[in-house]
Amino acid sequence: MNRDLYFYYLSRIIDIIYSFIVRYVPSKVHGKIVMFHHISNENIDEIDSCLCRIDQFIEILNSLEREGYRFVSIDEVLDIIRLRRRDKFVAISFD
């Protein structure tokens, strides 16, 4: 078997094994991504479910911290998922 063909089959086998692991090996990732639209105490002409008062926002953050979540960036979320780390994390997103 020539060298190129050998490496082709080897890369295919690695791809198959990786796909199997990603699909069927349970992940131990324990995280949340929490999205907010508007944080304000003012009346905004917006759907009620999109509004969050400042005191509610602070309570949500405090509650997550009490529950042991570590605040991380979206980039770190991707690393945690890719590396299948067991971090208990939360990322805050604003739409």
Phi, psi and omega in degrees: 000134180283164187297318180297317179294320178303311181291330176297308181294323177298315179295324177295317179297317178298317178300317181295315179298314180299315179300319178298313181299313182297322183279320193246347177269119183302141178273147177253021180286128181236085183213171180221149167239118184252126183250136176238152177254301182227130174240110184194152173266355180274156175283120179244139179286081185212161177298136183306322183291347179267356183260144175219123177289156182300318180294326176294317180300313179298319179294321177298314179298315179297320180296316178298319179295317178298326180282359175092012178282142176256131181280128183225165176278165177299323177300319180290327175303314180299319177296317180299315181292313182299319182271358179054042178286161183260021181300143171262105190231162171216139174242139179257132181233144177242128181267000000 
